[in-house]
Amino acid sequence: MAKKITIAAFGALNPDSYDEFSARLAESLNGVGYTLNSAAPYPNAQAVSEPGRPLRGEALQDEGKKQELFKAVAGDGMAAGAADAQILVMPCMSMIGFHDGVEKALGRKILRLSDALAAQYKDVAKLGVIHMRPAKQRIVEIFGDRAVTPDDAQAAKLLAAEEELKRVGNAAPVEAVMKEIVEDWKAKGITQILFARADAPKAKHGNAGTVPGVTILSYFDVLADYVAQEIAKPAPLPSNPVPKP
C-alpha cells in the first residue's frame, strides 16, 4: 500500500518562502501522494515583534524571549498539523539555531534543514552561499571553510539593498546585488551556489539565478529534495517522538 504522507511546514518568514518550498516539493514528489500544511509566517505577516511572538534577533538576546519563540513556533506547528504529520519541517535558515527548543516544545522531531544542506553539499569543495546576516554563524557550522560568503564590500551592498527593499516593497534591489555576487564568484571559479535569503525567496527564478555556468539552488530546493529522499526510504516513516534525555 502506498504511503499516505502529511507534511507540516512552519517557522518561515513569509508566504513566498512556503510557496517556494511547496513548488519544489511538488517537483520532488512527482507522482507521490502527499498533503502539505503550511503555517502563517513567523512572527506575523508584518514581521514585527508581538507579545509572545518575539523576533529571532530578540530571542537570541534574551532567554525569556527565546522560550516564548520556542512555544510560539511550536504552536504554529501544531496549527499546521504537526501532531499527526509524518514529516515536520521549518523552511527557514534563521530558524536553524532554534530547532532543539522547538522540537522539545513540540515533542516531535523535525527534519532538519541543516542536515539537508550538509548532505546536499557534502562533496563540494567550495560552495558560494549568499545568506542573510543572522545565518552567518549557521553557515560556518554547517560548511566550515568550504563556504565562500559575501566579502565586506558585498555584504555592505546587500545591507543597503535590504533597506531599499523595505522602501520599495519588493526584492529587486537584493536580487540585483545577488546577481553581481554570482557573477563575481563565477569569475573566481565557484560553480555551486546556494541562495539562503528569505527576503528574496524567488531570486533563483530571476536574473540572479540564471547566470550561465553555475548551478544554483535555494535552501527551499534542498529541503524539499531532502524530504523526498526521506519519503522514498523503504522503511515506514516513524512517528518521530523526541528522545527523552
mmCIF file of N, CA and C in Angstrom, residues 101-207:
data_model
loop_
_atom_site.group_PDB
_atom_site.id
_atom_site.type_symbol
_atom_site.label_atom_id
_atom_site.label_comp_id
_atom_site.label_asym_id
_atom_site.label_seq_id
_atom_site.Cartn_x
_atom_site.Cartn_y
_atom_site.Cartn_z
ATOM 1 N N GLY A 101 15.035 23.667 20.671
ATOM 2 C CA GLY A 101 13.987 24.163 21.561
ATOM 3 C C GLY A 101 12.595 23.963 21.009
ATOM 4 N N VAL A 102 12.431 24.128 19.708
ATOM 5 C CA VAL A 102 11.122 23.932 19.095
ATOM 6 C C VAL A 102 10.749 22.449 19.139
ATOM 7 N N GLU A 103 11.715 21.578 18.877
ATOM 8 C CA GLU A 103 11.453 20.134 18.991
ATOM 9 C C GLU A 103 10.984 19.770 20.396
ATOM 10 N N LYS A 104 11.659 20.304 21.381
ATOM 11 C CA LYS A 104 11.291 19.985 22.762
ATOM 12 C C LYS A 104 9.887 20.481 23.075
ATOM 13 N N ALA A 105 9.558 21.689 22.595
ATOM 14 C CA ALA A 105 8.229 22.244 22.844
ATOM 15 C C ALA A 105 7.148 21.442 22.127
ATOM 16 N N LEU A 106 7.484 20.908 20.962
ATOM 17 C CA LEU A 106 6.534 20.112 20.184
ATOM 18 C C LEU A 106 6.401 18.680 20.689
ATOM 19 N N GLY A 107 7.533 18.132 21.173
ATOM 20 C CA GLY A 107 7.566 16.720 21.482
ATOM 21 C C GLY A 107 7.643 15.855 20.243
ATOM 22 N N ARG A 108 8.085 16.446 19.124
ATOM 23 C CA ARG A 108 8.228 15.744 17.853
ATOM 24 C C ARG A 108 9.556 16.132 17.215
ATOM 25 N N LYS A 109 10.131 15.232 16.450
ATOM 26 C CA LYS A 109 11.354 15.548 15.729
ATOM 27 C C LYS A 109 11.036 16.315 14.458
ATOM 28 N N ILE A 110 11.977 17.183 14.081
ATOM 29 C CA ILE A 110 11.856 17.980 12.865
ATOM 30 C C ILE A 110 12.933 17.524 11.895
ATOM 31 N N LEU A 111 12.566 17.354 10.644
ATOM 32 C CA LEU A 111 13.545 17.032 9.612
ATOM 33 C C LEU A 111 14.359 18.303 9.354
ATOM 34 N N ARG A 112 15.637 18.247 9.666
ATOM 35 C CA ARG A 112 16.403 19.481 9.812
ATOM 36 C C ARG A 112 16.990 20.009 8.507
ATOM 37 N N LEU A 113 16.791 21.302 8.304
ATOM 38 C CA LEU A 113 17.375 21.975 7.157
ATOM 39 C C LEU A 113 18.889 21.888 7.183
ATOM 40 N N SER A 114 19.501 21.983 8.355
ATOM 41 C CA SER A 114 20.962 21.899 8.447
ATOM 42 C C SER A 114 21.464 20.549 7.944
ATOM 43 N N ASP A 115 20.753 19.482 8.277
ATOM 44 C CA ASP A 115 21.143 18.154 7.789
ATOM 45 C C ASP A 115 20.973 18.062 6.273
ATOM 46 N N ALA A 116 19.896 18.650 5.769
ATOM 47 C CA ALA A 116 19.655 18.634 4.320
ATOM 48 C C ALA A 116 20.773 19.359 3.581
ATOM 49 N N LEU A 117 21.187 20.506 4.089
ATOM 50 C CA LEU A 117 22.247 21.281 3.441
ATOM 51 C C LEU A 117 23.583 20.538 3.496
ATOM 52 N N ALA A 118 23.881 19.972 4.651
ATOM 53 C CA ALA A 118 25.139 19.230 4.792
ATOM 54 C C ALA A 118 25.183 18.053 3.828
ATOM 55 N N ALA A 119 24.062 17.345 3.682
ATOM 56 C CA ALA A 119 24.024 16.188 2.787
ATOM 57 C C ALA A 119 24.127 16.611 1.324
ATOM 58 N N GLN A 120 23.457 17.683 0.962
ATOM 59 C CA GLN A 120 23.441 18.135 -0.428
ATOM 60 C C GLN A 120 24.845 18.507 -0.911
ATOM 61 N N TYR A 121 25.614 19.141 -0.044
ATOM 62 C CA TYR A 121 26.902 19.693 -0.485
ATOM 63 C C TYR A 121 28.099 18.982 0.147
ATOM 64 N N LYS A 122 27.916 17.760 0.584
ATOM 65 C CA LYS A 122 28.991 17.061 1.289
ATOM 66 C C LYS A 122 30.224 16.841 0.418
ATOM 67 N N ASP A 123 30.049 16.768 -0.892
ATOM 68 C CA ASP A 123 31.181 16.501 -1.783
ATOM 69 C C ASP A 123 31.639 17.735 -2.550
ATOM 70 N N VAL A 124 31.147 18.908 -2.163
ATOM 71 C CA VAL A 124 31.506 20.156 -2.855
ATOM 72 C C VAL A 124 32.644 20.827 -2.089
ATOM 73 N N ALA A 125 33.759 21.036 -2.781
ATOM 74 C CA ALA A 125 34.943 21.594 -2.124
ATOM 75 C C ALA A 125 34.787 23.075 -1.815
ATOM 76 N N LYS A 126 34.142 23.829 -2.708
ATOM 77 C CA LYS A 126 33.910 25.254 -2.498
ATOM 78 C C LYS A 126 32.484 25.582 -2.886
ATOM 79 N N LEU A 127 31.761 26.137 -1.943
ATOM 80 C CA LEU A 127 30.360 26.459 -2.139
ATOM 81 C C LEU A 127 30.137 27.934 -1.854
ATOM 82 N N GLY A 128 29.560 28.648 -2.797
ATOM 83 C CA GLY A 128 29.182 30.028 -2.555
ATOM 84 C C GLY A 128 27.830 30.091 -1.873
ATOM 85 N N VAL A 129 27.734 30.880 -0.798
ATOM 86 C CA VAL A 129 26.475 30.985 -0.057
ATOM 87 C C VAL A 129 26.126 32.455 0.124
ATOM 88 N N ILE A 130 25.013 32.866 -0.453
ATOM 89 C CA ILE A 130 24.516 34.233 -0.255
ATOM 90 C C ILE A 130 23.427 34.166 0.804
ATOM 91 N N HIS A 131 23.750 34.636 1.993
ATOM 92 C CA HIS A 131 22.888 34.437 3.159
ATOM 93 C C HIS A 131 22.446 35.767 3.744
ATOM 94 N N MET A 132 21.501 35.695 4.658
ATOM 95 C CA MET A 132 21.116 36.848 5.459
ATOM 96 C C MET A 132 22.026 36.914 6.676
ATOM 97 N N ARG A 133 22.183 38.097 7.230
ATOM 98 C CA ARG A 133 23.157 38.292 8.318
ATOM 99 C C ARG A 133 22.975 37.348 9.502
ATOM 100 N N PRO A 134 21.740 37.087 9.979
ATOM 101 C CA PRO A 134 21.602 36.201 11.147
ATOM 102 C C PRO A 134 22.065 34.771 10.906
ATOM 103 N N ALA A 135 22.175 34.371 9.629
ATOM 104 C CA ALA A 135 22.529 32.978 9.319
ATOM 105 C C ALA A 135 24.027 32.756 9.168
ATOM 106 N N LYS A 136 24.835 33.792 9.313
ATOM 107 C CA LYS A 136 26.265 33.654 9.034
ATOM 108 C C LYS A 136 26.913 32.559 9.864
ATOM 109 N N GLN A 137 26.647 32.538 11.166
ATOM 110 C CA GLN A 137 27.261 31.540 12.036
ATOM 111 C C GLN A 137 26.782 30.133 11.671
ATOM 112 N N ARG A 138 25.521 30.011 11.263
ATOM 113 C CA ARG A 138 24.998 28.702 10.889
ATOM 114 C C ARG A 138 25.707 28.171 9.647
ATOM 115 N N ILE A 139 26.028 29.062 8.720
ATOM 116 C CA ILE A 139 26.741 28.656 7.510
ATOM 117 C C ILE A 139 28.106 28.085 7.886
ATOM 118 N N VAL A 140 28.781 28.750 8.801
ATOM 119 C CA VAL A 140 30.092 28.281 9.257
ATOM 120 C C VAL A 140 29.969 26.921 9.926
ATOM 121 N N GLU A 141 28.953 26.760 10.763
ATOM 122 C CA GLU A 141 28.771 25.497 11.480
ATOM 123 C C GLU A 141 28.488 24.342 10.522
ATOM 124 N N ILE A 142 27.745 24.602 9.459
ATOM 125 C CA ILE A 142 27.367 23.532 8.535
ATOM 126 C C ILE A 142 28.490 23.200 7.562
ATOM 127 N N PHE A 143 29.132 24.227 7.001
ATOM 128 C CA PHE A 143 30.073 24.014 5.895
ATOM 129 C C PHE A 143 31.534 24.290 6.233
ATOM 130 N N GLY A 144 31.795 24.947 7.367
ATOM 131 C CA GLY A 144 33.178 25.273 7.698
ATOM 132 C C GLY A 144 33.813 26.170 6.649
ATOM 133 N N ASP A 145 35.115 25.950 6.407
ATOM 134 C CA ASP A 145 35.818 26.826 5.471
ATOM 135 C C ASP A 145 35.563 26.474 4.009
ATOM 136 N N ARG A 146 34.691 25.500 3.760
ATOM 137 C CA ARG A 146 34.311 25.210 2.371
ATOM 138 C C ARG A 146 33.368 26.271 1.814
ATOM 139 N N ALA A 147 32.728 27.037 2.684
ATOM 140 C CA ALA A 147 31.754 28.032 2.250
ATOM 141 C C ALA A 147 32.430 29.366 1.951
ATOM 142 N N VAL A 148 32.142 29.909 0.792
ATOM 143 C CA VAL A 148 32.542 31.271 0.434
ATOM 144 C C VAL A 148 31.309 32.153 0.609
ATOM 145 N N THR A 149 31.424 33.188 1.407
ATOM 146 C CA THR A 149 30.303 34.080 1.682
ATOM 147 C C THR A 149 30.652 35.493 1.222
ATOM 148 N N PRO A 150 29.681 36.391 1.121
ATOM 149 C CA PRO A 150 29.970 37.743 0.646
ATOM 150 C C PRO A 150 31.077 38.421 1.462
ATOM 151 N N ASP A 151 32.001 39.084 0.747
ATOM 152 C CA ASP A 151 33.056 39.829 1.426
ATOM 153 C C ASP A 151 32.468 41.120 2.002
ATOM 154 N N ASP A 152 33.305 41.929 2.637
ATOM 155 C CA ASP A 152 32.789 43.122 3.327
ATOM 156 C C ASP A 152 32.069 44.072 2.377
ATOM 157 N N ALA A 153 32.638 44.269 1.196
ATOM 158 C CA ALA A 153 32.016 45.180 0.236
ATOM 159 C C ALA A 153 30.680 44.631 -0.254
ATOM 160 N N GLN A 154 30.649 43.340 -0.530
ATOM 161 C CA GLN A 154 29.399 42.720 -0.988
ATOM 162 C C GLN A 154 28.350 42.721 0.112
ATOM 163 N N ALA A 155 28.793 42.455 1.349
ATOM 164 C CA ALA A 155 27.861 42.471 2.477
ATOM 165 C C ALA A 155 27.269 43.858 2.677
ATOM 166 N N ALA A 156 28.083 44.886 2.483
ATOM 167 C CA ALA A 156 27.590 46.259 2.613
ATOM 168 C C ALA A 156 26.545 46.562 1.539
ATOM 169 N N LYS A 157 26.781 46.085 0.319
ATOM 170 C CA LYS A 157 25.803 46.275 -0.754
ATOM 171 C C LYS A 157 24.497 45.552 -0.438
ATOM 172 N N LEU A 158 24.610 44.352 0.103
ATOM 173 C CA LEU A 158 23.405 43.609 0.474
ATOM 174 C C LEU A 158 22.628 44.330 1.565
ATOM 175 N N LEU A 159 23.352 44.887 2.535
ATOM 176 C CA LEU A 159 22.696 45.616 3.620
ATOM 177 C C LEU A 159 21.942 46.830 3.068
ATOM 178 N N ALA A 160 22.586 47.561 2.162
ATOM 179 C CA ALA A 160 21.917 48.712 1.553
ATOM 180 C C ALA A 160 20.707 48.264 0.746
ATOM 181 N N ALA A 161 20.836 47.122 0.070
ATOM 182 C CA ALA A 161 19.720 46.600 -0.717
ATOM 183 C C ALA A 161 18.561 46.169 0.174
ATOM 184 N N GLU A 162 18.866 45.644 1.351
ATOM 185 C CA GLU A 162 17.821 45.278 2.301
ATOM 186 C C GLU A 162 16.993 46.501 2.685
ATOM 187 N N GLU A 163 17.679 47.624 2.922
ATOM 188 C CA GLU A 163 16.971 48.847 3.284
ATOM 189 C C GLU A 163 16.133 49.355 2.115
ATOM 190 N N GLU A 164 16.665 49.237 0.896
ATOM 191 C CA GLU A 164 15.907 49.644 -0.276
ATOM 192 C C GLU A 164 14.692 48.746 -0.474
ATOM 193 N N LEU A 165 14.861 47.465 -0.199
ATOM 194 C CA LEU A 165 13.737 46.528 -0.280
ATOM 195 C C LEU A 165 12.594 46.993 0.617
ATOM 196 N N LYS A 166 12.924 47.403 1.829
ATOM 197 C CA LYS A 166 11.884 47.876 2.753
ATOM 198 C C LYS A 166 11.169 49.100 2.191
ATOM 199 N N ARG A 167 11.916 49.940 1.473
ATOM 200 C CA ARG A 167 11.335 51.173 0.936
ATOM 201 C C ARG A 167 10.434 50.905 -0.257
ATOM 202 N N VAL A 168 10.896 50.046 -1.179
ATOM 203 C CA VAL A 168 10.143 49.837 -2.423
ATOM 204 C C VAL A 168 9.151 48.689 -2.325
ATOM 205 N N GLY A 169 9.337 47.812 -1.340
ATOM 206 C CA GLY A 169 8.368 46.742 -1.122
ATOM 207 C C GLY A 169 8.522 45.531 -2.006
ATOM 208 N N ASN A 170 9.676 45.382 -2.667
ATOM 209 C CA ASN A 170 9.936 44.153 -3.416
ATOM 210 C C ASN A 170 11.420 43.836 -3.373
ATOM 211 N N ALA A 171 11.758 42.624 -3.801
ATOM 212 C CA ALA A 171 13.118 42.110 -3.607
ATOM 213 C C ALA A 171 14.085 42.481 -4.724
ATOM 214 N N ALA A 172 13.669 43.283 -5.695
ATOM 215 C CA ALA A 172 14.518 43.596 -6.839
ATOM 216 C C ALA A 172 15.896 44.145 -6.441
ATOM 217 N N PRO A 173 16.015 45.053 -5.456
ATOM 218 C CA PRO A 173 17.340 45.548 -5.092
ATOM 219 C C PRO A 173 18.261 44.442 -4.566
ATOM 220 N N VAL A 174 17.726 43.556 -3.752
ATOM 221 C CA VAL A 174 18.526 42.449 -3.222
ATOM 222 C C VAL A 174 18.925 41.493 -4.343
ATOM 223 N N GLU A 175 17.995 41.200 -5.231
ATOM 224 C CA GLU A 175 18.281 40.284 -6.333
ATOM 225 C C GLU A 175 19.368 40.841 -7.253
ATOM 226 N N ALA A 176 19.380 42.164 -7.449
ATOM 227 C CA ALA A 176 20.408 42.776 -8.298
ATOM 228 C C ALA A 176 21.799 42.585 -7.705
ATOM 229 N N VAL A 177 21.909 42.759 -6.406
ATOM 230 C CA VAL A 177 23.206 42.558 -5.750
ATOM 231 C C VAL A 177 23.582 41.081 -5.764
ATOM 232 N N MET A 178 22.610 40.228 -5.574
ATOM 233 C CA MET A 178 22.882 38.782 -5.626
ATOM 234 C C MET A 178 23.451 38.393 -6.986
ATOM 235 N N LYS A 179 22.913 38.977 -8.060
ATOM 236 C CA LYS A 179 23.440 38.665 -9.391
ATOM 237 C C LYS A 179 24.898 39.105 -9.512
ATOM 238 N N GLU A 180 25.217 40.285 -9.002
ATOM 239 C CA GLU A 180 26.605 40.761 -9.033
ATOM 240 C C GLU A 180 27.529 39.778 -8.327
ATOM 241 N N ILE A 181 27.093 39.304 -7.178
ATOM 242 C CA ILE A 181 27.915 38.374 -6.398
ATOM 243 C C ILE A 181 28.094 37.060 -7.151
ATOM 244 N N VAL A 182 27.020 36.556 -7.728
ATOM 245 C CA VAL A 182 27.107 35.309 -8.504
ATOM 246 C C VAL A 182 28.108 35.460 -9.640
ATOM 247 N N GLU A 183 28.040 36.561 -10.345
ATOM 248 C CA GLU A 183 28.955 36.780 -11.472
ATOM 249 C C GLU A 183 30.397 36.890 -10.996
ATOM 250 N N ASP A 184 30.616 37.544 -9.865
ATOM 251 C CA ASP A 184 31.966 37.656 -9.303
ATOM 252 C C ASP A 184 32.501 36.286 -8.910
ATOM 253 N N TRP A 185 31.674 35.489 -8.252
ATOM 254 C CA TRP A 185 32.117 34.156 -7.832
ATOM 255 C C TRP A 185 32.353 33.242 -9.027
ATOM 256 N N LYS A 186 31.512 33.359 -10.037
ATOM 257 C CA LYS A 186 31.715 32.558 -11.236
ATOM 258 C C LYS A 186 33.082 32.856 -11.841
ATOM 259 N N ALA A 187 33.446 34.140 -11.891
ATOM 260 C CA ALA A 187 34.744 34.528 -12.441
ATOM 261 C C ALA A 187 35.898 33.956 -11.631
ATOM 262 N N LYS A 188 35.637 33.639 -10.371
ATOM 263 C CA LYS A 188 36.661 33.069 -9.489
ATOM 264 C C LYS A 188 36.602 31.544 -9.467
ATOM 265 N N GLY A 189 35.756 30.967 -10.311
ATOM 266 C CA GLY A 189 35.718 29.508 -10.438
ATOM 267 C C GLY A 189 34.759 28.801 -9.519
ATOM 268 N N ILE A 190 33.882 29.529 -8.834
ATOM 269 C CA ILE A 190 32.889 28.898 -7.955
ATOM 270 C C ILE A 190 31.659 28.564 -8.793
ATOM 271 N N THR A 191 31.325 27.305 -8.887
ATOM 272 C CA THR A 191 30.239 26.873 -9.774
ATOM 273 C C THR A 191 29.016 26.336 -9.039
ATOM 274 N N GLN A 192 29.115 26.165 -7.719
ATOM 275 C CA GLN A 192 27.981 25.719 -6.905
ATOM 276 C C GLN A 192 27.618 26.847 -5.944
ATOM 277 N N ILE A 193 26.386 27.334 -6.024
ATOM 278 C CA ILE A 193 25.970 28.477 -5.209
ATOM 279 C C ILE A 193 24.619 28.181 -4.559
ATOM 280 N N LEU A 194 24.538 28.518 -3.283
ATOM 281 C CA LEU A 194 23.309 28.363 -2.508
ATOM 282 C C LEU A 194 22.726 29.738 -2.220
ATOM 283 N N PHE A 195 21.462 29.934 -2.578
ATOM 284 C CA PHE A 195 20.738 31.143 -2.205
ATOM 285 C C PHE A 195 20.061 30.881 -0.865
ATOM 286 N N ALA A 196 20.473 31.615 0.150
ATOM 287 C CA ALA A 196 19.985 31.373 1.508
ATOM 288 C C ALA A 196 19.392 32.636 2.107
ATOM 289 N N ARG A 197 18.590 33.335 1.299
ATOM 290 C CA ARG A 197 17.982 34.578 1.750
ATOM 291 C C ARG A 197 16.456 34.470 1.676
ATOM 292 N N ALA A 198 15.809 34.638 2.815
ATOM 293 C CA ALA A 198 14.350 34.586 2.855
ATOM 294 C C ALA A 198 13.716 35.866 2.339
ATOM 295 N N ASP A 199 14.493 36.980 2.292
ATOM 296 C CA ASP A 199 13.906 38.224 1.791
ATOM 297 C C ASP A 199 13.840 38.247 0.263
ATOM 298 N N ALA A 200 14.486 37.286 -0.387
ATOM 299 C CA ALA A 200 14.411 37.170 -1.841
ATOM 300 C C ALA A 200 14.219 35.696 -2.213
ATOM 301 N N PRO A 201 13.125 35.089 -1.743
ATOM 302 C CA PRO A 201 12.968 33.642 -1.924
ATOM 303 C C PRO A 201 12.849 33.208 -3.375
ATOM 304 N N LYS A 202 12.423 34.122 -4.250
ATOM 305 C CA LYS A 202 12.234 33.764 -5.655
ATOM 306 C C LYS A 202 13.422 34.162 -6.527
ATOM 307 N N ALA A 203 14.543 34.555 -5.919
ATOM 308 C CA ALA A 203 15.691 35.061 -6.676
ATOM 309 C C ALA A 203 16.227 34.040 -7.669
ATOM 310 N N LYS A 204 16.097 32.777 -7.365
ATOM 311 C CA LYS A 204 16.629 31.747 -8.264
ATOM 312 C C LYS A 204 15.952 31.778 -9.630
ATOM 313 N N HIS A 205 14.736 32.297 -9.686
ATOM 314 C CA HIS A 205 13.977 32.302 -10.934
ATOM 315 C C HIS A 205 14.224 33.553 -11.775
ATOM 316 N N GLY A 206 14.914 34.554 -11.192
ATOM 317 C CA GLY A 206 15.166 35.793 -11.904
ATOM 318 C C GLY A 206 16.588 35.871 -12.426
ATOM 319 N N ASN A 207 17.051 37.100 -12.698
ATOM 320 C CA ASN A 207 18.383 37.293 -13.277
ATOM 321 C C ASN A 207 19.489 36.743 -12.396
#
